[in-house]
XYZ file of C-alpha atoms in Angstrom:
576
model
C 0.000 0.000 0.000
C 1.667 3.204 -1.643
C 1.816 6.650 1.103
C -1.278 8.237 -0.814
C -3.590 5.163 -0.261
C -2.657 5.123 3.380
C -3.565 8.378 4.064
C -6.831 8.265 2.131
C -7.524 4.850 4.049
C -6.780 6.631 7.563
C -8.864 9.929 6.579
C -11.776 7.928 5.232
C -11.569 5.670 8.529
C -11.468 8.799 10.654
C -14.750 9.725 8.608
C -16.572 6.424 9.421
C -16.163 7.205 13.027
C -17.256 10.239 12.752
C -20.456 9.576 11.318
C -21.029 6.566 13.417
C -20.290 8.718 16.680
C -22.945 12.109 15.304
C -25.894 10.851 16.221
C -24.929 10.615 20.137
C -23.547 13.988 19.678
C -26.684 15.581 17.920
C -29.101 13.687 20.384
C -27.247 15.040 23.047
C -27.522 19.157 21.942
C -31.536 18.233 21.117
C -31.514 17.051 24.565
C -29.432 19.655 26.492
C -31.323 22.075 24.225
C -34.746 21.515 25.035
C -34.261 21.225 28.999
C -32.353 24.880 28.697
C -35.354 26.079 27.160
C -37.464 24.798 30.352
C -35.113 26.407 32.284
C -35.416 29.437 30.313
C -38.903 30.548 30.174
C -39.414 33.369 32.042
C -36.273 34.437 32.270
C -35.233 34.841 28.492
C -38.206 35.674 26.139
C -39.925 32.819 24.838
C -40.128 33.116 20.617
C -35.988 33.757 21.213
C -36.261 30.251 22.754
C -38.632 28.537 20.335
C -36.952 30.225 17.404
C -33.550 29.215 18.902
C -34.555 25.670 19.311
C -36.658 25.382 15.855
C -33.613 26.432 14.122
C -31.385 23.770 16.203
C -33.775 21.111 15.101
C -33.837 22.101 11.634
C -30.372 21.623 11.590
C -29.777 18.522 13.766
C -32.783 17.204 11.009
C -30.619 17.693 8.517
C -27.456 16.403 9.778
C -28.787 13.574 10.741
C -30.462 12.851 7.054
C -26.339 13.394 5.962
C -25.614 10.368 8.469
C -28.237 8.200 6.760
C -26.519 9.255 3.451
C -23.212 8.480 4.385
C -24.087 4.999 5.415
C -26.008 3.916 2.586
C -23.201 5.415 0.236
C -21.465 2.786 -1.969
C -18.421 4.139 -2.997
C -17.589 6.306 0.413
C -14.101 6.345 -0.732
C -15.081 8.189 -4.074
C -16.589 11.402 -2.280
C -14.495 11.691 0.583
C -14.296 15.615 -0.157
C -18.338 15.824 -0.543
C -19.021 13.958 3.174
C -16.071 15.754 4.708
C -16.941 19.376 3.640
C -21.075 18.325 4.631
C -19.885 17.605 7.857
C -17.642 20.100 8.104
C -20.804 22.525 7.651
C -23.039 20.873 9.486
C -20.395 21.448 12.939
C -20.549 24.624 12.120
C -24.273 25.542 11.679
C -24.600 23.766 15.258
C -21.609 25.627 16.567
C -23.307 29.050 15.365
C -26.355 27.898 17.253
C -24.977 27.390 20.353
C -22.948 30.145 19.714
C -25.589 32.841 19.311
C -27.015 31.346 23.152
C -24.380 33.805 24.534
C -26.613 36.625 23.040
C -29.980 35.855 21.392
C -31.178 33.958 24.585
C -29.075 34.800 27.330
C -30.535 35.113 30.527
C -30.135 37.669 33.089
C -30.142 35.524 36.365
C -26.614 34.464 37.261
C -27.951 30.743 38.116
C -29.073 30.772 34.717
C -26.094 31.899 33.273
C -24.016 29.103 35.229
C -26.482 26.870 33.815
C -26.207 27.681 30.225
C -22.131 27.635 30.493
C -22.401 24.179 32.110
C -23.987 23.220 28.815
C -21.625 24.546 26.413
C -18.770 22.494 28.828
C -20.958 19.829 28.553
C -20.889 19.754 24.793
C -17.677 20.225 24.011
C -16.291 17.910 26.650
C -18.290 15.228 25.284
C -17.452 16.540 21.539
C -13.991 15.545 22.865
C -14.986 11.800 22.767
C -17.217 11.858 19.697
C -15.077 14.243 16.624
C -12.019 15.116 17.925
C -10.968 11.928 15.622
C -10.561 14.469 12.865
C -9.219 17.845 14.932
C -9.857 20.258 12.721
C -13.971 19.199 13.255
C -13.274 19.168 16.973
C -11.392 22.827 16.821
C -14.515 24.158 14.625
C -17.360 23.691 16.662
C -15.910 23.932 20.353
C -14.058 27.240 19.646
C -16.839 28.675 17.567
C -19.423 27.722 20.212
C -17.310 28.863 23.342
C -15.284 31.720 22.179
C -18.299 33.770 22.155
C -18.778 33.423 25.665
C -15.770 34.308 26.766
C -15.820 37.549 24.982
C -19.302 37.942 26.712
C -18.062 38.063 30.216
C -15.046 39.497 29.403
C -17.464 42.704 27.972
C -19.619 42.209 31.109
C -16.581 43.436 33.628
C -16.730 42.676 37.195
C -14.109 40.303 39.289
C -16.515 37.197 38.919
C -16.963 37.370 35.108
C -13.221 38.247 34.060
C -12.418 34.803 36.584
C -15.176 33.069 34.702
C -13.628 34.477 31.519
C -10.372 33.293 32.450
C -11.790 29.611 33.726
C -13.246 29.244 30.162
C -9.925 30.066 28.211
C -8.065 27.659 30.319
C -10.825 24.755 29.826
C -10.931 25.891 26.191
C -7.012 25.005 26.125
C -7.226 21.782 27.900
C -10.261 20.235 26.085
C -8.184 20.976 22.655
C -4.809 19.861 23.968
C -6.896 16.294 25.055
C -8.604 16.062 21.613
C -5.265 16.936 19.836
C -3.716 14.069 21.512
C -6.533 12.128 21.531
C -6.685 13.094 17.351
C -3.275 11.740 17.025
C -3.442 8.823 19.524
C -6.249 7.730 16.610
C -4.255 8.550 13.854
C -1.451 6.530 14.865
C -3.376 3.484 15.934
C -4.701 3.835 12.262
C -1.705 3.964 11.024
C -0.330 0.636 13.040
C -3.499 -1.412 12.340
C -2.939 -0.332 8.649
C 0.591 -1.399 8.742
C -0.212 -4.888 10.463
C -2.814 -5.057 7.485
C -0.466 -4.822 4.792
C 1.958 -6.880 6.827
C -0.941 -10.079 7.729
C -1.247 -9.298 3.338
C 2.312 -9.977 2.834
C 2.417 -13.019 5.020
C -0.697 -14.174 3.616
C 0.769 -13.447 -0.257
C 4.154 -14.861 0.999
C 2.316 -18.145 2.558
C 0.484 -18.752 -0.758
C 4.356 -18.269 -2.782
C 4.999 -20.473 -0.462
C 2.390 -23.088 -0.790
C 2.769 -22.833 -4.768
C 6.616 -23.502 -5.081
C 5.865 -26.406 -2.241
C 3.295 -27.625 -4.704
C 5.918 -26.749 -8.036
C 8.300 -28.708 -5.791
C 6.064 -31.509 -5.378
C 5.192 -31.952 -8.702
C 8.660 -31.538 -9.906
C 9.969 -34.611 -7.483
C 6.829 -36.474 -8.468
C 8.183 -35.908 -12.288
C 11.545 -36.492 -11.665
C 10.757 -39.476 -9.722
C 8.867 -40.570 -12.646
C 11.436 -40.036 -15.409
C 14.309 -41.563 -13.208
C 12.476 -44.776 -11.929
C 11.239 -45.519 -15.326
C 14.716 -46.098 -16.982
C 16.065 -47.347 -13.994
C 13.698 -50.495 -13.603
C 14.466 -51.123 -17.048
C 18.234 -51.273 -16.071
C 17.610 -53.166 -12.674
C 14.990 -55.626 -14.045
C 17.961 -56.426 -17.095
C 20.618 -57.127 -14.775
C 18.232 -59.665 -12.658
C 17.793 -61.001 -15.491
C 21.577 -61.345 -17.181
C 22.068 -62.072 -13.622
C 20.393 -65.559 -14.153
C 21.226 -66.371 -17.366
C 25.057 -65.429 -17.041
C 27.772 -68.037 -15.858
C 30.999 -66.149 -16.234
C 31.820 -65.031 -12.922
C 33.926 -61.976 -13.876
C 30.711 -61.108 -15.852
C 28.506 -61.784 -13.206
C 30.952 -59.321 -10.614
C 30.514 -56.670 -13.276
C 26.674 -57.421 -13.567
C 27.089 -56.609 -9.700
C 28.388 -53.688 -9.736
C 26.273 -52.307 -12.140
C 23.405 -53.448 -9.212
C 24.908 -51.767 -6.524
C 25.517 -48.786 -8.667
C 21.306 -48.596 -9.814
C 20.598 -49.538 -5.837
C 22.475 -47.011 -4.647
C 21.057 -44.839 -7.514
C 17.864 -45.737 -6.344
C 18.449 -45.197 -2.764
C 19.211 -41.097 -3.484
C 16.253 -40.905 -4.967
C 14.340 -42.565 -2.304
C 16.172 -39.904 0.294
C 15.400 -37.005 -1.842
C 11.313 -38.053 -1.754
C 11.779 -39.124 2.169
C 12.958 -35.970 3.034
C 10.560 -33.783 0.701
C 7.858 -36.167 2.416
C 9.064 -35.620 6.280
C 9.516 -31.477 5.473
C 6.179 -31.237 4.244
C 4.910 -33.384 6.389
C 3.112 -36.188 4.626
C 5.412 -39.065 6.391
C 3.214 -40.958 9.219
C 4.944 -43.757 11.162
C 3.092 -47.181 10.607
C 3.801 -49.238 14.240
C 2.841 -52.890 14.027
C 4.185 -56.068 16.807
C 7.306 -57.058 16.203
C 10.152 -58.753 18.409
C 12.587 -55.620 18.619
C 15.422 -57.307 19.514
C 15.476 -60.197 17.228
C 15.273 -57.681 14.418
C 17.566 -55.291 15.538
C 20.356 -58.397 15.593
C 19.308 -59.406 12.410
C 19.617 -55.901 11.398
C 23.103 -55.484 12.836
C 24.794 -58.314 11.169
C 23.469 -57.575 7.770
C 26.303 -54.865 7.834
C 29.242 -57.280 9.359
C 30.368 -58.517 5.625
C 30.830 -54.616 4.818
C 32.941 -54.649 8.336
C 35.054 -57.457 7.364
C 35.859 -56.339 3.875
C 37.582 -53.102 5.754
C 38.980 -55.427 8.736
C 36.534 -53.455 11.423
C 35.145 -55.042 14.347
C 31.660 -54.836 14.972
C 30.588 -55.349 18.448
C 26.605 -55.542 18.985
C 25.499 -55.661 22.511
C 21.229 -56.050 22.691
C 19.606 -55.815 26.323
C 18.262 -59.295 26.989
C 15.401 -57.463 29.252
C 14.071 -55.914 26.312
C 9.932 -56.908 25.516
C 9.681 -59.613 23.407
C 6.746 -57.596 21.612
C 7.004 -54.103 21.148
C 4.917 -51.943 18.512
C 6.756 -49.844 16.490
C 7.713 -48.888 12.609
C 10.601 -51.330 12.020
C 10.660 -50.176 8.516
C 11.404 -46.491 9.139
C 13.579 -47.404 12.781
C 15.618 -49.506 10.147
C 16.161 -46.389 8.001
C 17.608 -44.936 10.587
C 20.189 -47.302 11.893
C 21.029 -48.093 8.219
C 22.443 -44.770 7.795
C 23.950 -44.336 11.025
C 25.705 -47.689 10.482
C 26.746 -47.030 6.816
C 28.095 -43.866 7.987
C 29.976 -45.607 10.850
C 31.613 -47.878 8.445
C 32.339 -45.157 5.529
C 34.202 -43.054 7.811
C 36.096 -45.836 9.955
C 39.511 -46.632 9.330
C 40.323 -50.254 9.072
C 41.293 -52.029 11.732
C 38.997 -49.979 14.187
C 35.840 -51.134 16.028
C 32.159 -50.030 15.323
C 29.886 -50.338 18.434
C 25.940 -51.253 18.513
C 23.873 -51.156 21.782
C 20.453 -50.976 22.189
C 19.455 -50.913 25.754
C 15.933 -50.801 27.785
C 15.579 -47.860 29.889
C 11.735 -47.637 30.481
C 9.830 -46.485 29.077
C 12.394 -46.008 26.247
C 14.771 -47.775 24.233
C 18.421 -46.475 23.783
C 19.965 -47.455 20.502
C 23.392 -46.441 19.943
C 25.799 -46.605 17.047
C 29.799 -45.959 18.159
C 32.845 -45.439 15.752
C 36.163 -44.661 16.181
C 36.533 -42.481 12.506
C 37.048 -39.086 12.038
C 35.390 -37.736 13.696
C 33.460 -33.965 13.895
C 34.433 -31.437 14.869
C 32.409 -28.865 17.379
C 31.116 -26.517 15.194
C 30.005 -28.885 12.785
C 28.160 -31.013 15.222
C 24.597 -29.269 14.290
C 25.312 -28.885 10.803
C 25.614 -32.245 9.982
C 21.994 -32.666 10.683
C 20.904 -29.869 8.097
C 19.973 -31.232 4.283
C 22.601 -31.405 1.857
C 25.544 -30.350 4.434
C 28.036 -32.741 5.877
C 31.017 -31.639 8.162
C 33.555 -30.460 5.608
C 32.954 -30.253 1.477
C 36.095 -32.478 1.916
C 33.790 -35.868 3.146
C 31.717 -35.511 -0.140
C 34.866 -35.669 -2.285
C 36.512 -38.177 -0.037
C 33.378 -40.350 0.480
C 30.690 -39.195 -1.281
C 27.073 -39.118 -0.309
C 24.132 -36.815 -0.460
C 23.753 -35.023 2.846
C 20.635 -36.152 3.274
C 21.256 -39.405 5.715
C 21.839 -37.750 8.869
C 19.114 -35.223 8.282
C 15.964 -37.780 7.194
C 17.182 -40.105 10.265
C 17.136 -37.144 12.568
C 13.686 -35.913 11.598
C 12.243 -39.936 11.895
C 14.210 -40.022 15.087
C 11.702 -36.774 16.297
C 8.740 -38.691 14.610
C 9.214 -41.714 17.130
C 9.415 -38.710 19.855
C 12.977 -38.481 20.547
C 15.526 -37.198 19.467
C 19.249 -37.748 17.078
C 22.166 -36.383 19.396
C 26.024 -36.803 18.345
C 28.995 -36.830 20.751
C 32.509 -36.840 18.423
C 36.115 -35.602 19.236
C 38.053 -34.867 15.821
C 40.074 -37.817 14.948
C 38.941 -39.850 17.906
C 35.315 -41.184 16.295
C 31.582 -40.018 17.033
C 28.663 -41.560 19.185
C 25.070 -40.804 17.525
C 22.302 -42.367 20.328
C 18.472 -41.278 20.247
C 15.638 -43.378 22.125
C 12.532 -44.532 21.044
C 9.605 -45.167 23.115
C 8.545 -49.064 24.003
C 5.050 -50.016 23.269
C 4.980 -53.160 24.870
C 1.998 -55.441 23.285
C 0.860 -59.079 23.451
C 2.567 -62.034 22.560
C 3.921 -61.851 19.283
C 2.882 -64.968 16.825
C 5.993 -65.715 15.010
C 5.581 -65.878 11.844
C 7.403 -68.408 9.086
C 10.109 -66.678 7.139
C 9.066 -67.201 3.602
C 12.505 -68.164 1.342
C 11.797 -66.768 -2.269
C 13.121 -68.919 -5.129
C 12.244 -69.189 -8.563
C 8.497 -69.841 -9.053
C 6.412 -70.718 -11.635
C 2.866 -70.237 -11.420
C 0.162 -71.992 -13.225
C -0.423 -70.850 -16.568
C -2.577 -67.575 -16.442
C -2.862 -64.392 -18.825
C -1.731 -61.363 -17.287
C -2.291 -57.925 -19.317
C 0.388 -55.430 -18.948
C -0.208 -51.612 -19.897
C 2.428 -49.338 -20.284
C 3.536 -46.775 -22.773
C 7.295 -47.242 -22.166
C 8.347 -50.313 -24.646
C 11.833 -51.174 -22.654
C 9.462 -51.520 -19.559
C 6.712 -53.483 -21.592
C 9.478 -56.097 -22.447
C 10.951 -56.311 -19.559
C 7.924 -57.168 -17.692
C 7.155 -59.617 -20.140
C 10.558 -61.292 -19.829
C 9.543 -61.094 -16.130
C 6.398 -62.560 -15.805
C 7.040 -65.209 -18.727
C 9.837 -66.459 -16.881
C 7.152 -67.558 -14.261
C 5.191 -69.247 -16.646
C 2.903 -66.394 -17.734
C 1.170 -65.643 -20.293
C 1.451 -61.738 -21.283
C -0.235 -59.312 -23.017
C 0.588 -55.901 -23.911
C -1.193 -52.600 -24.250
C 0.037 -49.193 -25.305
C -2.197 -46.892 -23.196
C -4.971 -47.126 -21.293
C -7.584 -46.964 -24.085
C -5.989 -50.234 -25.789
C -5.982 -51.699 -22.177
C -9.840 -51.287 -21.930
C -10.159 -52.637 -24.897
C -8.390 -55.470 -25.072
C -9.635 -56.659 -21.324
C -11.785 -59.498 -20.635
C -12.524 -62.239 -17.873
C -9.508 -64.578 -19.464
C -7.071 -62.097 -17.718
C -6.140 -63.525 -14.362
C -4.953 -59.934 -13.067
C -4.385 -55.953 -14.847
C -0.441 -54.529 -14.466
C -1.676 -50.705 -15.333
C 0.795 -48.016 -15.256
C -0.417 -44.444 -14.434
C 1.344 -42.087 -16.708
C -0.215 -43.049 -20.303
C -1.580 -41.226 -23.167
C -4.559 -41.002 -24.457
C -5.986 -42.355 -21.355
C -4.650 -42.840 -18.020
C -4.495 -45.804 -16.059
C -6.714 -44.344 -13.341
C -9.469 -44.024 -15.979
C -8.534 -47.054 -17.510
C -9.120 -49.100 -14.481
C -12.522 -47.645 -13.481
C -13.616 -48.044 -16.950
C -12.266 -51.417 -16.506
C -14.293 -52.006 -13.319
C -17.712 -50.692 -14.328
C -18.129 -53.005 -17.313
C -15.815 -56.149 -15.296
C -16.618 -55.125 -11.187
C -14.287 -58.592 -10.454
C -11.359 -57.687 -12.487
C -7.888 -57.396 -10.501
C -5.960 -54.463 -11.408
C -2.496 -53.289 -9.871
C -1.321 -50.008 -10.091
C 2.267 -50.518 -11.453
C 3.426 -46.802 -11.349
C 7.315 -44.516 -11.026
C 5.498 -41.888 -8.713
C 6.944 -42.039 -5.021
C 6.350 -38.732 -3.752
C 3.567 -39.290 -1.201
C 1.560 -41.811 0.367
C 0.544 -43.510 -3.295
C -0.280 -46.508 -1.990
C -3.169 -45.687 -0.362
C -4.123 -43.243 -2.827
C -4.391 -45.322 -5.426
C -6.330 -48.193 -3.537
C -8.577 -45.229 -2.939
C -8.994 -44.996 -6.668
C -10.342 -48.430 -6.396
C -7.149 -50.434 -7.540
C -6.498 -53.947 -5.691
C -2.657 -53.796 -5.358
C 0.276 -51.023 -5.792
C 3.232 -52.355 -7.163
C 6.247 -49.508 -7.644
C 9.529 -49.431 -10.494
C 11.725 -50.060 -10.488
C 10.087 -53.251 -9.898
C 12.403 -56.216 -8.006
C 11.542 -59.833 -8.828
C 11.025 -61.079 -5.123
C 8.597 -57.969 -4.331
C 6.138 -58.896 -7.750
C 7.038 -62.694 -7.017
C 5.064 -61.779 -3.595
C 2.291 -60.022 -5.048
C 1.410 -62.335 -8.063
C 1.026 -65.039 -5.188
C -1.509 -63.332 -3.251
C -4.036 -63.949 -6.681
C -2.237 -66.416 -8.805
C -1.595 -69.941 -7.600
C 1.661 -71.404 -7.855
């Protein structure tokens, strides 16, 4: 809001109150008016009075009529000038009135007198509340209407009238230096609430920038997601593949390094969407049973081949009193000690020792992970919890990484309530510890770990839709391998029309054109309510899974698709 606006808001402001505080004022004068002229008669003669107070109602009549104008006006702001000046006039025709009382009806009794001057304080005390929001109102009428008197007594002579005299010009001074103050008290409360106006209006435009790059950043990691997972199941699903069929084993090592390069490929991308998911917070933890310490062993020792491949001890120490059942999200609890041991063993020499304990301390559960590496140093001890920033640009050139592990395990650590704390000495290694709390349920059932070889299920037809052809072959290869028959369909529109009840289950991916595969599956579904259709889709931004079941899909299945995980869902409908 520009200087010029302002001040036209504060001045037409001042003019709502204004109007919305006349009506007391005018009441007030009828009032004080009429009960002077009963106090009057007999002393003062009585057509002065009645032509006095017939002139003060024509003119409160008419002010009054301006009020009712004002309010019903549309465009206030437009005649500004036109109300101001009206008002301005009508002040001063009252003003005049109660100005001519010094003469045209006053009396000669000095009770009287008192009387009548008690008025005129009366007024212009209370005009002190009711216009001296715009002073130069306020100045008009009280000076017009008491001036007069003053000069009055001061013509009169005598001790008692030049002391009255005086006593006016002092309350004259006061009353104005109260509604100059209280004129720019006003003024500059305007002013403030005018300034916290534009200010909520900046927030509230800033907040909406805000919410639109969150939403262009959303879509843009929902895209990129997209375009990178697509290739990249092609690649992964290939190498499973070659993996099978190849017997040289110096081809095979090569084969797995190409893996480890798309999984670890994979796994930035799947930081990049965790973190976007915890910052805007869209990540919920999922608890279910599980037996805590079992896993966390089993967790532990999935990392002591890395250890022994750089000669480093790993030590794992888990509390034997901790609950054999405790509810919690192993998935996302995993996350966390995955990076904290990866890191351990990235930055540890060989020939040091990593440390693991995880000990009950009710109601909590202390999980530590202990190095002796590097190190940090102090003033990097907060940073390395930021995205993107590790302790020195150094560690990214020495042993790469994204910045993003320490910072998406300390935001799930405050999602289980606690919270990721370091304690490191520069050269000497670095303790990171956080707690959890224990939900201690029932007996857990244990349940039978399932050992995924090659299957082959029965004979069934399976339709695949997709508009990417490396992916449509693949997933043929795929699914053919385990004794499928398989289909394929361009877009969604060829998918709907190639579907019948032969087809044992629908692989639909989302992204098609021509028609989606949201559209094509409820098209699907409306002619063929039975049909089994899984959304096979590259998005991983939010919570898709239950998004698209929403949609009315029966299964989610995400690229870059792994053999065991679609192994696992084709079982669930197809018979083996």
């Amino acid at each position: 809001m520009n200087d010029k606006n302002l001040a036209e808001d504060i001045r037409h402001q001042k003019l709502v109150f204004l109007y919305a505080e006349l009506p007391k004022g005018i009441f007030a004068s009828l009032i004080l008016g009429i009960l002077l002229v009963l106090a009057l008669e007999g002393d003062v003669p009585a057509q002065n009075l009645y032509i006095w107070y017939g002139l003060m109602i024509v003119a409160s009549t008419m002010r009054l009529f301006t009020v009712f104008l004002f309010k019903r006006e549309k465009e206030q702001k437009a005649n500004l000038s036109w109300y101001t000046n009206v008002l301005i006039v009508g002040i001063v025709i009252s003003a005049l009135l109660w100005a001519s009382s010094s003469f045209y009806i006053y009396p000669s009794q000095s009770e009287h007198q008192l009387l009548l001057l008690f008025c005129i304080a009366g007024l212009s005390a209370g005009a002190t509340g009711s216009t001296a929001y715009l002073y130069r109102v306020y100045a008009l009428f009280v000076w017009i209407m008491v001036i007069p008197f003053i000069i009055v007594l001061a013509m009169e002579g005598g001790k008692d009238s030049f002391l009255m005299a005086f006593a006016l010009i002092l309350y004259l001074l006061i009353v104005s230096v109260t509604a100059w103050n209280t004129s720019r008290n006003f003024e500059q409360t305007l002013l403030l609430r005018y300034k916290n106006l534009s200010l909520i209006e900046d927030l509230e435009l800033k907040a909406k920038e805000a919410e639109e790059a969150s939403a262009a950043k959303s879509m843009f990691l929902s895209t990129m997601s997209h375009e990178i997972r697509t290739p990249l199941n092609a690649i992964m699903g290939y190498i499973s593949l070659l993996k099978k069929e190849e017997k040289d084993e110096q081809k095979r090592e090569k084969l797995a390094v190409i893996n480890q390069s798309s999984n670890l490929l994979l796994g930035v991308i799947n930081d990049i969407l965790d973190f976007s998911k915890i910052t805007s917070g869209n990540l919920q933890l999922e608890h279910s049973p599980c037996d805590l310490g079992k896993e966390l062993e089993k967790l532990a020792s999935l990392f002591k081949p890395l250890c022994s491949q750089k000669n480093i001890t790993l030590s794992i120490f888990i509390d034997p009193t901790l609950p054999a059942c405790i509810e919690t999200d192993l998935l996302r609890l995993t996350q966390i000690l995955n990076n904290l041991f990866s890191n351990a063993i990235k930055f540890t020499p060989e020939g040091k020792e990593i440390e693991f304990r995880a000990e009950y301390k009710r109601p909590n559960i202390y999980l530590e992970v202990s190095d002796r590496g590097i190190g940090i140093s102090q003033d990097k001890q907060k940073v390395i919890f930021e995205s993107f920033q590790q302790a020195d640009s150094s560690t990214t050139r020495e042993y790469g990484g994204t910045g993003l592990g320490l910072a998406i395990s300390s935001r799930l650590a405050m999602l289980f309530g606690g919270e990721l704390k370091v304690i490191s000495v520069k050269g000497e290694g670095s303790t990171f510890f956080f707690t959890i709390r224990a939900k201690i349920c029932a007996e857990l059932q244990e349940a039978k770990e399932e050992v995924l070889e090659e299957v082959r299920f029965s004979a069934e037809d399976i339709l695949v839709a997709d508009d990417n052809k490396t992916n449509q072959t693949l997933m043929k290869l795929m699914l053919e391998e385990m004794n499928l028959r398989v289909r394929l369909a361009n877009d969604g529109q060829e998918a709907f029309g190639l579907y019948d009840k032969r087809y044992a289950l629908v692989l639909m991916d989302i992204n098609m054109p021509r028609m989606n595969g949201i559209e094509a599956m409820q098209k699907i579904k409306s002619r063929y309510p039975e049909a089994t259709i899984i959304a096979l889709t590259a998005n991983a931004l939010n919570d898709e899974k239950e998004e698209y079941l929403s949609y009315g899909f029966d299964d989610y299945l995400s690229k870059p698709v792994q053999a065991d995980t679609l192994t696992t869902l084709l079982k669930k409908y197809i018979s083996v």
